[in-house]
Amino acid sequence: MEKLKNFILLFVLVFGSVKAQNTSDSTDITQEQRMEWWQDARFGMFIHWGVYSKAGGEWKGETNHAEWLQFTAKIPLQEYKEYAKTFNPIKFDAKEWVSIAKNAGMKYIVVTSKHHDGFAMYNSQVNDHNIIKGSSFHRDPLKELAEECKKQGLRFCVYYSLGRDWEDPDCPTGYAGNIAWRSNLIDYPIEKDKKLQRYLDRKAIPQIKELLTNYGDIGVMWFDTYELVSKQQGQKIVDIIRELQPKCIINSRVGPCLGDYTVNEQEVPEGISIKPWESCMTMNNHWGYNKADDNWRTSEELVHHLIDIASKGGNFLLNVGPTGEGVIPTESAERLKVVGDWIKVNGEAIYGTTFSPFEKFVWGRCTQKKENGNTILYFSVFNWPENGELIVPEVHNKVMKSSLLDSGKQIKTHSLDNGLVIKLPNSAPDPLATVVKVVVEGVIDDPSSK
Ligand code: H79
């Protein structure tokens, strides 16, 4: 009898999984197809914006808060809700934000639809803690951004804090064995009574469905901090998204070992990765607006990060933290303008490229494209060589063409015994990074095959 039961169970499992396999095939879109636009895009804008932005990081004399305000300033939920009622970003202009992203050369925006504070920055019917019912701003900024992105040809994507929610009574957290340290223990102190599934069913899943139903095509569902969400719970969310929008990309923070691509926060990995990945990064030390933080990265650093990330096969998701009035800080806008001006001239070395076939160089980075059986190499030079010569060791392919990308000026490049030797002008034409474009015959072995 036991054997028969086991047999039936096995049959159900095998049959069930074959069936599941078939269903996923029948959505007839492969992961590679889903990732295509994203792989070419290389550069996106992250937007951290919420009730917390109004404080600009300051609360009762302390100035180091940001999007974690409710938690780090230990604000009880009722008080936070009162504060939310005064949120009224009258200067918010979707056209302005999307134009800033577009002119920076960014191809997608990822905006916080709900951060850890649990406050929905859109018109949610699921929960009243939202911008329409809970603030003085009676507009839906996500709707306006989605429409504007469509107009200007950028992909509209949303951030959703999955495993943390300081408004919901059923959202337990756990981190490195230190259970609950990121939960709302002020309003909901009894951690063991919290049932994650209840929160998922009551709030997170219905809100995810709203986002995927009411805002047109969503490019990426960008989840953050899955915390105690299990693989099974995460998979269920993936299934729901696939059902509603099969083309929507999902990042890895939807649950353990899930999602279409991995995320690095505030760092760029050392080496190349052939699997899709993204680095998200702030321009100063905070994600949400902090008026006291003037530790801005330079435009040069940002351009170098973009190139470095592209040379390793990744995407760069660069953050802005608009003010409580709804304005992208001038310091951010200025930097994005500089990056955009660089990209207007050198975008060919970024968009649609793949990772470098070489280890990184001390003088710069490389990206590549394949064309008619040949390889276009884009060398971005960060440190101009004193002797005017760049050497790319171990490359012996025939050189077909070599020029500076900005001016189109031909330069001499030879394939010698010690590798490619590139002769440069005496000084760098572009102080941020000058790109040398070299077309060589055939392909160059990629590092993963070495
Ligand atoms: O949305 C951004 C962060 O708020 C979120 N992910 C990015 C994209 C994030 N959640 N957790 N973490 C990042 C990692 C933990 C950060 C902390 Fe801290 C640093 C916790 C304590 C120190 C800064 C200071 C944030 C809270 C206090």
GROMACS .gro file of C-alpha atoms and ligand atoms in nm:
model
  477
    1MET     CA    1   0.000   0.000   0.000
    2GLU     CA    2   0.281   0.234   0.102
    3LYS     CA    3   0.460   0.148  -0.223
    4LEU     CA    4   0.153   0.223  -0.428
    5LYS     CA    5   0.115   0.559  -0.254
    6ASN     CA    6   0.478   0.642  -0.326
    7PHE     CA    7   0.434   0.540  -0.686
    8ILE     CA    8   0.130   0.761  -0.724
    9LEU     CA    9   0.314   1.047  -0.555
   10LEU     CA   10   0.610   1.001  -0.788
   11PHE     CA   11   0.379   0.988  -1.088
   12VAL     CA   12   0.208   1.308  -0.980
   13LEU     CA   13   0.541   1.478  -0.921
   14VAL     CA   14   0.689   1.377  -1.256
   15PHE     CA   15   0.372   1.440  -1.451
   16GLY     CA   16   0.316   1.765  -1.266
   17SER     CA   17   0.664   1.895  -1.342
   18VAL     CA   18   0.644   1.796  -1.709
   19LYS     CA   19   0.319   1.984  -1.726
   20ALA     CA   20   0.470   2.285  -1.554
   21GLN     CA   21   0.757   2.275  -1.800
   22ASN     CA   22   0.514   2.277  -2.089
   23THR     CA   23   0.325   2.572  -1.951
   24SER     CA   24   0.639   2.778  -1.919
   25ASP     CA   25   0.739   2.684  -2.276
   26SER     CA   26   0.400   2.786  -2.404
   27THR     CA   27   0.450   3.146  -2.285
   28ASP     CA   28   0.690   3.131  -2.584
   29ILE     CA   29   0.933   3.389  -2.461
   30THR     CA   30   1.277   3.277  -2.351
   31GLN     CA   31   1.481   3.446  -2.082
   32GLU     CA   32   1.725   3.556  -2.349
   33GLN     CA   33   1.448   3.725  -2.547
   34ARG     CA   34   1.314   3.887  -2.233
   35MET     CA   35   1.658   4.024  -2.149
   36GLU     CA   36   1.740   4.152  -2.497
   37TRP     CA   37   1.651   4.524  -2.459
   38TRP     CA   38   1.799   4.528  -2.110
   39GLN     CA   39   2.130   4.379  -2.222
   40ASP     CA   40   2.162   4.648  -2.488
   41ALA     CA   41   2.051   4.930  -2.258
   42ARG     CA   42   2.346   4.924  -2.015
   43PHE     CA   43   2.240   5.236  -1.826
   44GLY     CA   44   1.933   5.316  -1.617
   45MET     CA   45   1.808   5.563  -1.357
   46PHE     CA   46   1.713   5.452  -1.008
   47ILE     CA   47   1.475   5.687  -0.829
   48HIS     CA   48   1.432   5.677  -0.452
   49TRP     CA   49   1.140   5.895  -0.368
   50GLY     CA   50   0.884   5.885  -0.091
   51VAL     CA   51   0.738   6.058   0.214
   52TYR     CA   52   1.084   6.043   0.370
   53SER     CA   53   1.224   6.269   0.094
   54LYS     CA   54   1.043   6.562   0.256
   55ALA     CA   55   1.262   6.544   0.567
   56GLY     CA   56   1.575   6.558   0.352
   57GLY     CA   57   1.739   6.328   0.604
   58GLU     CA   58   1.677   6.554   0.903
   59TRP     CA   59   1.470   6.454   1.206
   60LYS     CA   60   1.492   6.611   1.550
   61GLY     CA   61   1.835   6.752   1.486
   62GLU     CA   62   1.985   6.436   1.339
   63THR     CA   63   2.078   6.475   0.974
   64ASN     CA   64   2.185   6.128   0.866
   65HIS     CA   65   1.849   5.977   0.778
   66ALA     CA   66   1.712   5.903   0.432
   67GLU     CA   67   1.467   5.643   0.296
   68TRP     CA   68   1.492   5.450   0.624
   69LEU     CA   69   1.366   5.756   0.816
   70GLN     CA   70   1.073   5.586   0.991
   71PHE     CA   71   1.304   5.313   1.120
   72THR     CA   72   1.623   5.503   1.194
   73ALA     CA   73   1.443   5.796   1.362
   74LYS     CA   74   1.217   5.548   1.548
   75ILE     CA   75   0.897   5.718   1.435
   76PRO     CA   76   0.575   5.541   1.540
   77LEU     CA   77   0.349   5.453   1.249
   78GLN     CA   78   0.073   5.697   1.346
   79GLU     CA   79   0.321   5.984   1.357
   80TYR     CA   80   0.468   5.879   1.021
   81LYS     CA   81   0.117   5.871   0.876
   82GLU     CA   82   0.054   6.223   1.006
   83TYR     CA   83   0.378   6.334   0.846
   84ALA     CA   84   0.278   6.163   0.520
   85LYS     CA   85  -0.038   6.375   0.513
   86THR     CA   86   0.179   6.685   0.473
   87PHE     CA   87   0.370   6.539   0.177
   88ASN     CA   88   0.289   6.755  -0.124
   89PRO     CA   89   0.556   6.753  -0.398
   90ILE     CA   90   0.408   7.036  -0.604
   91LYS     CA   91   0.713   7.070  -0.826
   92PHE     CA   92   0.701   6.708  -0.945
   93ASP     CA   93   0.719   6.699  -1.322
   94ALA     CA   94   0.741   6.358  -1.487
   95LYS     CA   95   0.850   6.516  -1.814
   96GLU     CA   96   1.144   6.683  -1.643
   97TRP     CA   97   1.260   6.364  -1.468
   98VAL     CA   98   1.232   6.145  -1.775
   99SER     CA   99   1.407   6.411  -1.987
  100ILE     CA  100   1.696   6.421  -1.739
  101ALA     CA  101   1.727   6.041  -1.764
  102LYS     CA  102   1.699   6.043  -2.140
  103ASN     CA  103   1.956   6.318  -2.187
  104ALA     CA  104   2.191   6.126  -1.959
  105GLY     CA  105   2.170   5.835  -2.202
  106MET     CA  106   1.967   5.620  -1.967
  107LYS     CA  107   1.731   5.371  -2.125
  108TYR     CA  108   1.513   5.280  -1.829
  109ILE     CA  109   1.397   5.418  -1.497
  110VAL     CA  110   1.330   5.218  -1.182
  111VAL     CA  111   1.116   5.410  -0.936
  112THR     CA  112   1.026   5.321  -0.577
  113SER     CA  113   0.661   5.213  -0.580
  114LYS     CA  114   0.687   5.109  -0.216
  115HIS     CA  115   0.994   5.125   0.004
  116HIS     CA  116   1.040   4.960   0.344
  117ASP     CA  117   0.802   5.216   0.500
  118GLY     CA  118   0.520   5.038   0.319
  119PHE     CA  119   0.389   5.364   0.170
  120ALA     CA  120   0.269   5.315  -0.188
  121MET     CA  121   0.376   5.600  -0.415
  122TYR     CA  122   0.085   5.524  -0.646
  123ASN     CA  123  -0.291   5.491  -0.640
  124SER     CA  124  -0.332   5.160  -0.459
  125GLN     CA  125  -0.675   5.017  -0.393
  126VAL     CA  126  -0.522   4.745  -0.180
  127ASN     CA  127  -0.399   4.956   0.109
  128ASP     CA  128  -0.473   5.312   0.219
  129HIS     CA  129  -0.115   5.394   0.317
  130ASN     CA  130  -0.055   5.552  -0.023
  131ILE     CA  131   0.002   5.882  -0.198
  132ILE     CA  132  -0.359   5.935  -0.301
  133LYS     CA  133  -0.526   5.857   0.030
  134GLY     CA  134  -0.242   5.929   0.269
  135SER     CA  135  -0.082   6.251   0.145
  136SER     CA  136  -0.180   6.598   0.027
  137PHE     CA  137  -0.070   6.523  -0.327
  138HIS     CA  138  -0.371   6.395  -0.511
  139ARG     CA  139  -0.186   6.268  -0.815
  140ASP     CA  140  -0.038   5.933  -0.908
  141PRO     CA  141   0.328   6.000  -0.995
  142LEU     CA  142   0.382   5.646  -1.119
  143LYS     CA  143   0.106   5.686  -1.374
  144GLU     CA  144   0.259   6.013  -1.491
  145LEU     CA  145   0.607   5.862  -1.510
  146ALA     CA  146   0.483   5.553  -1.694
  147GLU     CA  147   0.310   5.769  -1.955
  148GLU     CA  148   0.608   5.999  -1.992
  149CYS     CA  149   0.848   5.705  -2.032
  150LYS     CA  150   0.628   5.572  -2.309
  151LYS     CA  151   0.635   5.912  -2.481
  152GLN     CA  152   1.010   5.951  -2.456
  153GLY     CA  153   1.094   5.587  -2.534
  154LEU     CA  154   1.233   5.474  -2.199
  155ARG     CA  155   1.133   5.154  -2.021
  156PHE     CA  156   0.930   5.210  -1.708
  157CYS     CA  157   1.031   4.982  -1.420
  158VAL     CA  158   0.933   4.966  -1.055
  159TYR     CA  159   1.107   4.897  -0.727
  160TYR     CA  160   0.910   4.710  -0.461
  161SER     CA  161   1.040   4.631  -0.114
  162LEU     CA  162   0.925   4.275  -0.077
  163GLY     CA  163   1.036   4.137   0.258
  164ARG     CA  164   1.015   4.454   0.466
  165ASP     CA  165   0.708   4.662   0.531
  166TRP     CA  166   0.682   4.879   0.841
  167GLU     CA  167   0.313   4.948   0.791
  168ASP     CA  168   0.196   4.589   0.778
  169PRO     CA  169   0.152   4.399   1.107
  170ASP     CA  170   0.264   4.069   0.950
  171CYS     CA  171   0.606   4.136   0.809
  172PRO     CA  172   0.879   3.963   1.007
  173THR     CA  173   1.245   4.002   0.904
  174GLY     CA  174   1.567   3.815   0.958
  175TYR     CA  175   1.921   3.894   0.870
  176ALA     CA  176   2.238   3.690   0.925
  177GLY     CA  177   2.081   3.516   1.218
  178ASN     CA  178   1.991   3.846   1.376
  179ILE     CA  179   1.617   3.798   1.363
  180ALA     CA  180   1.385   4.096   1.346
  181TRP     CA  181   1.633   4.376   1.348
  182ARG     CA  182   1.473   4.531   1.042
  183SER     CA  183   1.111   4.483   1.149
  184ASN     CA  184   0.878   4.746   1.285
  185LEU     CA  185   0.899   4.652   1.653
  186ILE     CA  186   0.766   4.987   1.771
  187ASP     CA  187   0.411   4.933   1.648
  188TYR     CA  188   0.422   4.555   1.616
  189PRO     CA  189   0.653   4.428   1.891
  190ILE     CA  190   0.555   4.061   1.892
  191GLU     CA  191   0.765   3.927   1.610
  192LYS     CA  192   0.662   3.565   1.655
  193ASP     CA  193   0.296   3.646   1.587
  194LYS     CA  194   0.377   3.787   1.243
  195LYS     CA  195   0.280   3.563   0.955
  196LEU     CA  196   0.464   3.652   0.637
  197GLN     CA  197   0.215   3.469   0.418
  198ARG     CA  198  -0.067   3.686   0.551
  199TYR     CA  199   0.124   4.000   0.451
  200LEU     CA  200   0.203   3.856   0.109
  201ASP     CA  201  -0.160   3.761   0.045
  202ARG     CA  202  -0.311   4.076   0.189
  203LYS     CA  203  -0.071   4.339   0.061
  204ALA     CA  204   0.239   4.249  -0.141
  205ILE     CA  205   0.088   4.017  -0.401
  206PRO     CA  206  -0.224   4.231  -0.462
  207GLN     CA  207  -0.005   4.540  -0.497
  208ILE     CA  208   0.230   4.363  -0.737
  209LYS     CA  209  -0.077   4.271  -0.942
  210GLU     CA  210  -0.194   4.633  -0.940
  211LEU     CA  211   0.142   4.755  -1.063
  212LEU     CA  212   0.142   4.501  -1.344
  213THR     CA  213  -0.216   4.580  -1.442
  214ASN     CA  214  -0.251   4.957  -1.424
  215TYR     CA  215   0.074   5.102  -1.560
  216GLY     CA  216   0.119   4.952  -1.905
  217ASP     CA  217   0.431   4.750  -1.979
  218ILE     CA  218   0.664   4.718  -1.683
  219GLY     CA  219   1.025   4.671  -1.797
  220VAL     CA  220   1.159   4.531  -1.471
  221MET     CA  221   1.000   4.438  -1.141
  222TRP     CA  222   1.291   4.537  -0.919
  223PHE     CA  223   1.242   4.370  -0.581
  224ASP     CA  224   1.443   4.456  -0.275
  225THR     CA  225   1.520   4.263   0.043
  226TYR     CA  226   1.322   3.943   0.023
  227GLU     CA  227   1.426   3.872   0.383
  228LEU     CA  228   1.223   3.568   0.496
  229VAL     CA  229   1.042   3.511   0.165
  230SER     CA  230   1.107   3.147   0.075
  231LYS     CA  231   1.198   3.014  -0.267
  232GLN     CA  232   0.846   2.875  -0.299
  233GLN     CA  233   0.684   3.207  -0.204
  234GLY     CA  234   0.915   3.393  -0.441
  235GLN     CA  235   0.841   3.147  -0.720
  236LYS     CA  236   0.471   3.209  -0.676
  237ILE     CA  237   0.532   3.581  -0.729
  238VAL     CA  238   0.743   3.504  -1.037
  239ASP     CA  239   0.456   3.290  -1.173
  240ILE     CA  240   0.207   3.570  -1.118
  241ILE     CA  241   0.430   3.819  -1.300
  242ARG     CA  242   0.491   3.578  -1.589
  243GLU     CA  243   0.118   3.528  -1.619
  244LEU     CA  244   0.036   3.901  -1.623
  245GLN     CA  245   0.335   4.029  -1.820
  246PRO     CA  246   0.556   3.753  -1.967
  247LYS     CA  247   0.803   4.011  -2.103
  248CYS     CA  248   0.863   4.171  -1.764
  249ILE     CA  249   1.215   4.114  -1.630
  250ILE     CA  250   1.249   4.022  -1.262
  251ASN     CA  251   1.563   4.091  -1.058
  252SER     CA  252   1.711   3.834  -0.823
  253ARG     CA  253   1.570   3.984  -0.505
  254VAL     CA  254   1.231   3.822  -0.554
  255GLY     CA  255   1.349   3.524  -0.348
  256PRO     CA  256   1.643   3.289  -0.296
  257CYS     CA  257   1.805   3.175  -0.625
  258LEU     CA  258   1.531   3.331  -0.838
  259GLY     CA  259   1.497   3.603  -1.100
  260ASP     CA  260   1.645   3.694  -1.437
  261TYR     CA  261   1.956   3.880  -1.325
  262THR     CA  262   2.168   3.949  -1.018
  263VAL     CA  263   2.215   4.277  -0.837
  264ASN     CA  264   2.522   4.435  -0.677
  265GLU     CA  265   2.447   4.716  -0.439
  266GLN     CA  266   2.697   5.002  -0.411
  267GLU     CA  267   2.975   4.800  -0.568
  268VAL     CA  268   3.116   4.681  -0.897
  269PRO     CA  269   3.243   4.323  -0.903
  270GLU     CA  270   3.612   4.269  -0.976
  271GLY     CA  271   3.572   4.055  -1.284
  272ILE     CA  272   3.360   3.979  -1.586
  273SER     CA  273   3.036   3.787  -1.559
  274ILE     CA  274   2.863   3.637  -1.858
  275LYS     CA  275   2.533   3.602  -1.674
  276PRO     CA  276   2.321   3.919  -1.669
  277TRP     CA  277   2.392   4.148  -1.375
  278GLU     CA  278   2.350   4.506  -1.262
  279SER     CA  279   2.527   4.741  -1.022
  280CYS     CA  280   2.306   4.994  -0.850
  281MET     CA  281   2.477   5.292  -0.694
  282THR     CA  282   2.415   5.627  -0.531
  283MET     CA  283   2.578   5.954  -0.643
  284ASN     CA  284   2.644   6.061  -0.285
  285ASN     CA  285   2.606   5.853   0.035
  286HIS     CA  286   2.228   5.818   0.040
  287TRP     CA  287   1.953   5.669  -0.175
  288GLY     CA  288   1.675   5.896  -0.051
  289TYR     CA  289   1.724   6.275  -0.054
  290ASN     CA  290   1.961   6.396   0.216
  291LYS     CA  291   2.021   6.770   0.209
  292ALA     CA  292   2.331   6.751   0.431
  293ASP     CA  293   2.512   6.498   0.215
  294ASP     CA  294   2.752   6.670  -0.022
  295ASN     CA  295   2.983   6.377  -0.074
  296TRP     CA  296   2.916   6.365  -0.447
  297ARG     CA  297   3.100   6.137  -0.685
  298THR     CA  298   3.254   6.332  -0.971
  299SER     CA  299   3.118   6.304  -1.325
  300GLU     CA  300   3.445   6.140  -1.419
  301GLU     CA  301   3.394   5.867  -1.158
  302LEU     CA  302   3.044   5.807  -1.292
  303VAL     CA  303   3.160   5.781  -1.653
  304HIS     CA  304   3.436   5.543  -1.544
  305HIS     CA  305   3.189   5.330  -1.351
  306LEU     CA  306   2.962   5.310  -1.653
  307ILE     CA  307   3.249   5.197  -1.876
  308ASP     CA  308   3.393   4.961  -1.615
  309ILE     CA  309   3.052   4.796  -1.565
  310ALA     CA  310   2.990   4.765  -1.940
  311SER     CA  311   3.338   4.611  -1.983
  312LYS     CA  312   3.238   4.343  -1.732
  313GLY     CA  313   2.905   4.274  -1.902
  314GLY     CA  314   2.678   4.453  -1.656
  315ASN     CA  315   2.424   4.735  -1.638
  316PHE     CA  316   2.464   5.053  -1.434
  317LEU     CA  317   2.160   5.164  -1.238
  318LEU     CA  318   2.249   5.507  -1.107
  319ASN     CA  319   2.038   5.662  -0.835
  320VAL     CA  320   1.880   6.002  -0.785
  321GLY     CA  321   1.695   6.105  -0.471
  322PRO     CA  322   1.446   6.380  -0.561
  323THR     CA  323   1.344   6.629  -0.291
  324GLY     CA  324   1.015   6.636  -0.102
  325GLU     CA  325   0.903   6.898  -0.351
  326GLY     CA  326   0.967   6.658  -0.634
  327VAL     CA  327   1.287   6.801  -0.778
  328ILE     CA  328   1.596   6.605  -0.881
  329PRO     CA  329   1.883   6.777  -0.693
  330THR     CA  330   2.089   7.012  -0.910
  331GLU     CA  331   2.411   6.829  -0.817
  332SER     CA  332   2.267   6.508  -0.964
  333ALA     CA  333   2.122   6.675  -1.272
  334GLU     CA  334   2.454   6.848  -1.346
  335ARG     CA  335   2.646   6.522  -1.326
  336LEU     CA  336   2.394   6.339  -1.541
  337LYS     CA  337   2.427   6.610  -1.803
  338VAL     CA  338   2.804   6.556  -1.820
  339VAL     CA  339   2.764   6.177  -1.843
  340GLY     CA  340   2.502   6.231  -2.115
  341ASP     CA  341   2.731   6.456  -2.315
  342TRP     CA  342   3.000   6.190  -2.302
  343ILE     CA  343   2.754   5.920  -2.409
  344LYS     CA  344   2.622   6.126  -2.699
  345VAL     CA  345   2.967   6.104  -2.852
  346ASN     CA  346   3.077   5.765  -2.725
  347GLY     CA  347   2.754   5.568  -2.679
  348GLU     CA  348   2.860   5.325  -2.950
  349ALA     CA  349   3.119   5.193  -2.704
  350ILE     CA  350   2.848   5.124  -2.443
  351TYR     CA  351   2.510   5.030  -2.589
  352GLY     CA  352   2.472   4.685  -2.736
  353THR     CA  353   2.827   4.589  -2.645
  354THR     CA  354   2.940   4.283  -2.455
  355PHE     CA  355   3.206   4.227  -2.194
  356SER     CA  356   3.574   4.269  -2.268
  357PRO     CA  357   3.770   3.977  -2.409
  358PHE     CA  358   4.061   4.091  -2.189
  359GLU     CA  359   4.139   4.134  -1.822
  360LYS     CA  360   4.105   4.501  -1.728
  361PHE     CA  361   4.398   4.727  -1.815
  362VAL     CA  362   4.567   4.973  -1.582
  363TRP     CA  363   4.506   5.242  -1.844
  364GLY     CA  364   4.139   5.172  -1.912
  365ARG     CA  365   3.871   4.927  -2.018
  366CYS     CA  366   3.744   4.749  -2.328
  367THR     CA  367   3.402   4.656  -2.466
  368GLN     CA  368   3.330   4.475  -2.791
  369LYS     CA  369   3.079   4.405  -3.065
  370LYS     CA  370   3.080   4.135  -3.329
  371GLU     CA  371   3.014   4.245  -3.686
  372ASN     CA  372   3.023   4.033  -4.005
  373GLY     CA  373   3.256   3.782  -3.849
  374ASN     CA  374   3.492   4.057  -3.728
  375THR     CA  375   3.530   4.219  -3.389
  376ILE     CA  376   3.502   4.585  -3.300
  377LEU     CA  377   3.702   4.665  -2.990
  378TYR     CA  378   3.634   4.985  -2.800
  379PHE     CA  379   3.921   5.085  -2.574
  380SER     CA  380   3.823   5.354  -2.326
  381VAL     CA  381   4.138   5.521  -2.203
  382PHE     CA  382   4.122   5.653  -1.844
  383ASN     CA  383   4.495   5.715  -1.795
  384TRP     CA  384   4.667   5.856  -2.099
  385PRO     CA  385   5.003   5.682  -2.155
  386GLU     CA  386   5.307   5.910  -2.135
  387ASN     CA  387   5.477   5.746  -2.432
  388GLY     CA  388   5.158   5.775  -2.639
  389GLU     CA  389   5.135   5.401  -2.684
  390LEU     CA  390   4.885   5.141  -2.567
  391ILE     CA  391   4.967   4.774  -2.575
  392VAL     CA  392   4.705   4.503  -2.579
  393PRO     CA  393   4.899   4.182  -2.516
  394GLU     CA  394   4.831   3.850  -2.686
  395VAL     CA  395   4.619   3.987  -2.970
  396HIS     CA  396   4.748   3.895  -3.313
  397ASN     CA  397   4.437   3.945  -3.525
  398LYS     CA  398   4.478   4.152  -3.836
  399VAL     CA  399   4.383   4.516  -3.779
  400MET     CA  400   4.130   4.640  -4.034
  401LYS     CA  401   4.063   4.988  -3.905
  402SER     CA  402   4.160   5.202  -3.610
  403SER     CA  403   4.028   5.544  -3.514
  404LEU     CA  404   3.929   5.777  -3.231
  405LEU     CA  405   3.557   5.741  -3.173
  406ASP     CA  406   3.486   6.109  -3.103
  407SER     CA  407   3.651   6.266  -3.409
  408GLY     CA  408   3.671   5.964  -3.638
  409LYS     CA  409   4.041   6.050  -3.681
  410GLN     CA  410   4.241   5.751  -3.806
  411ILE     CA  411   4.524   5.635  -3.583
  412LYS     CA  412   4.799   5.381  -3.631
  413THR     CA  413   4.750   5.041  -3.479
  414HIS     CA  414   4.970   4.740  -3.551
  415SER     CA  415   4.945   4.377  -3.468
  416LEU     CA  416   5.297   4.292  -3.353
  417ASP     CA  417   5.461   4.001  -3.169
  418ASN     CA  418   5.386   4.159  -2.833
  419GLY     CA  419   5.021   4.220  -2.924
  420LEU     CA  420   4.827   4.517  -3.054
  421VAL     CA  421   5.018   4.842  -3.043
  422ILE     CA  422   4.802   5.153  -3.059
  423LYS     CA  423   4.964   5.491  -3.132
  424LEU     CA  424   4.780   5.775  -2.964
  425PRO     CA  425   4.792   6.154  -3.002
  426ASN     CA  426   5.009   6.333  -2.744
  427SER     CA  427   4.728   6.437  -2.517
  428ALA     CA  428   4.385   6.297  -2.435
  429PRO     CA  429   4.114   6.456  -2.652
  430ASP     CA  430   3.854   6.379  -2.384
  431PRO     CA  431   3.961   6.422  -2.021
  432LEU     CA  432   3.677   6.193  -1.900
  433ALA     CA  433   3.768   5.898  -2.122
  434THR     CA  434   3.878   5.881  -2.483
  435VAL     CA  435   3.757   5.585  -2.685
  436VAL     CA  436   3.974   5.415  -2.946
  437LYS     CA  437   3.779   5.201  -3.190
  438VAL     CA  438   3.974   4.914  -3.341
  439VAL     CA  439   3.822   4.671  -3.590
  440VAL     CA  440   4.009   4.340  -3.607
  441GLU     CA  441   3.958   4.039  -3.828
  442GLY     CA  442   3.784   3.738  -3.675
  443VAL     CA  443   3.706   3.689  -3.311
  444ILE     CA  444   3.907   3.712  -2.992
  445ASP     CA  445   3.876   3.424  -2.747
  446ASP     CA  446   3.658   3.527  -2.460
  447PRO     CA  447   3.816   3.498  -2.116
  448SER     CA  448   3.572   3.228  -2.002
  449SER     CA  449   3.723   2.993  -2.260
  450LYS     CA  450   4.081   3.046  -2.138
  451H79     O1  451   1.665   5.101  -0.143
  451H79     C1  452   1.801   5.105  -0.108
  451H79     C2  453   1.821   5.073   0.036
  451H79     O2  454   1.734   5.143   0.122
  451H79     C3  455   1.789   4.926   0.037
  451H79     N1  456   1.836   4.879  -0.092
  451H79     C4  457   1.877   4.992  -0.169
  451H79     C5  458   1.854   4.971  -0.317
  451H79     C6  459   1.853   4.858   0.147
  451H79     N2  460   1.789   4.793   0.239
  451H79     N3  461   1.873   4.739   0.319
  451H79     N4  462   1.993   4.772   0.282
  451H79     C7  463   1.986   4.846   0.172
  451H79     C8  464   2.113   4.729   0.346
  451H79     C9  465   2.128   4.788   0.482
  451H79    C10  466   2.174   4.916   0.497
  451H79    C11  467   2.204   4.969   0.628
  451H79    FE1  468   2.157   5.135   0.724
  451H79    C12  469   2.321   5.039   0.651
  451H79    C13  470   2.143   4.941   0.749
  451H79    C14  471   2.219   5.000   0.850
  451H79    C15  472   2.331   5.059   0.788
  451H79    C16  473   2.149   5.312   0.626
  451H79    C17  474   2.167   5.334   0.759
  451H79    C18  475   2.030   5.243   0.613
  451H79    C19  476   1.981   5.226   0.741
  451H79    C20  477   2.067   5.281   0.830
   0.00000   0.00000   0.00000
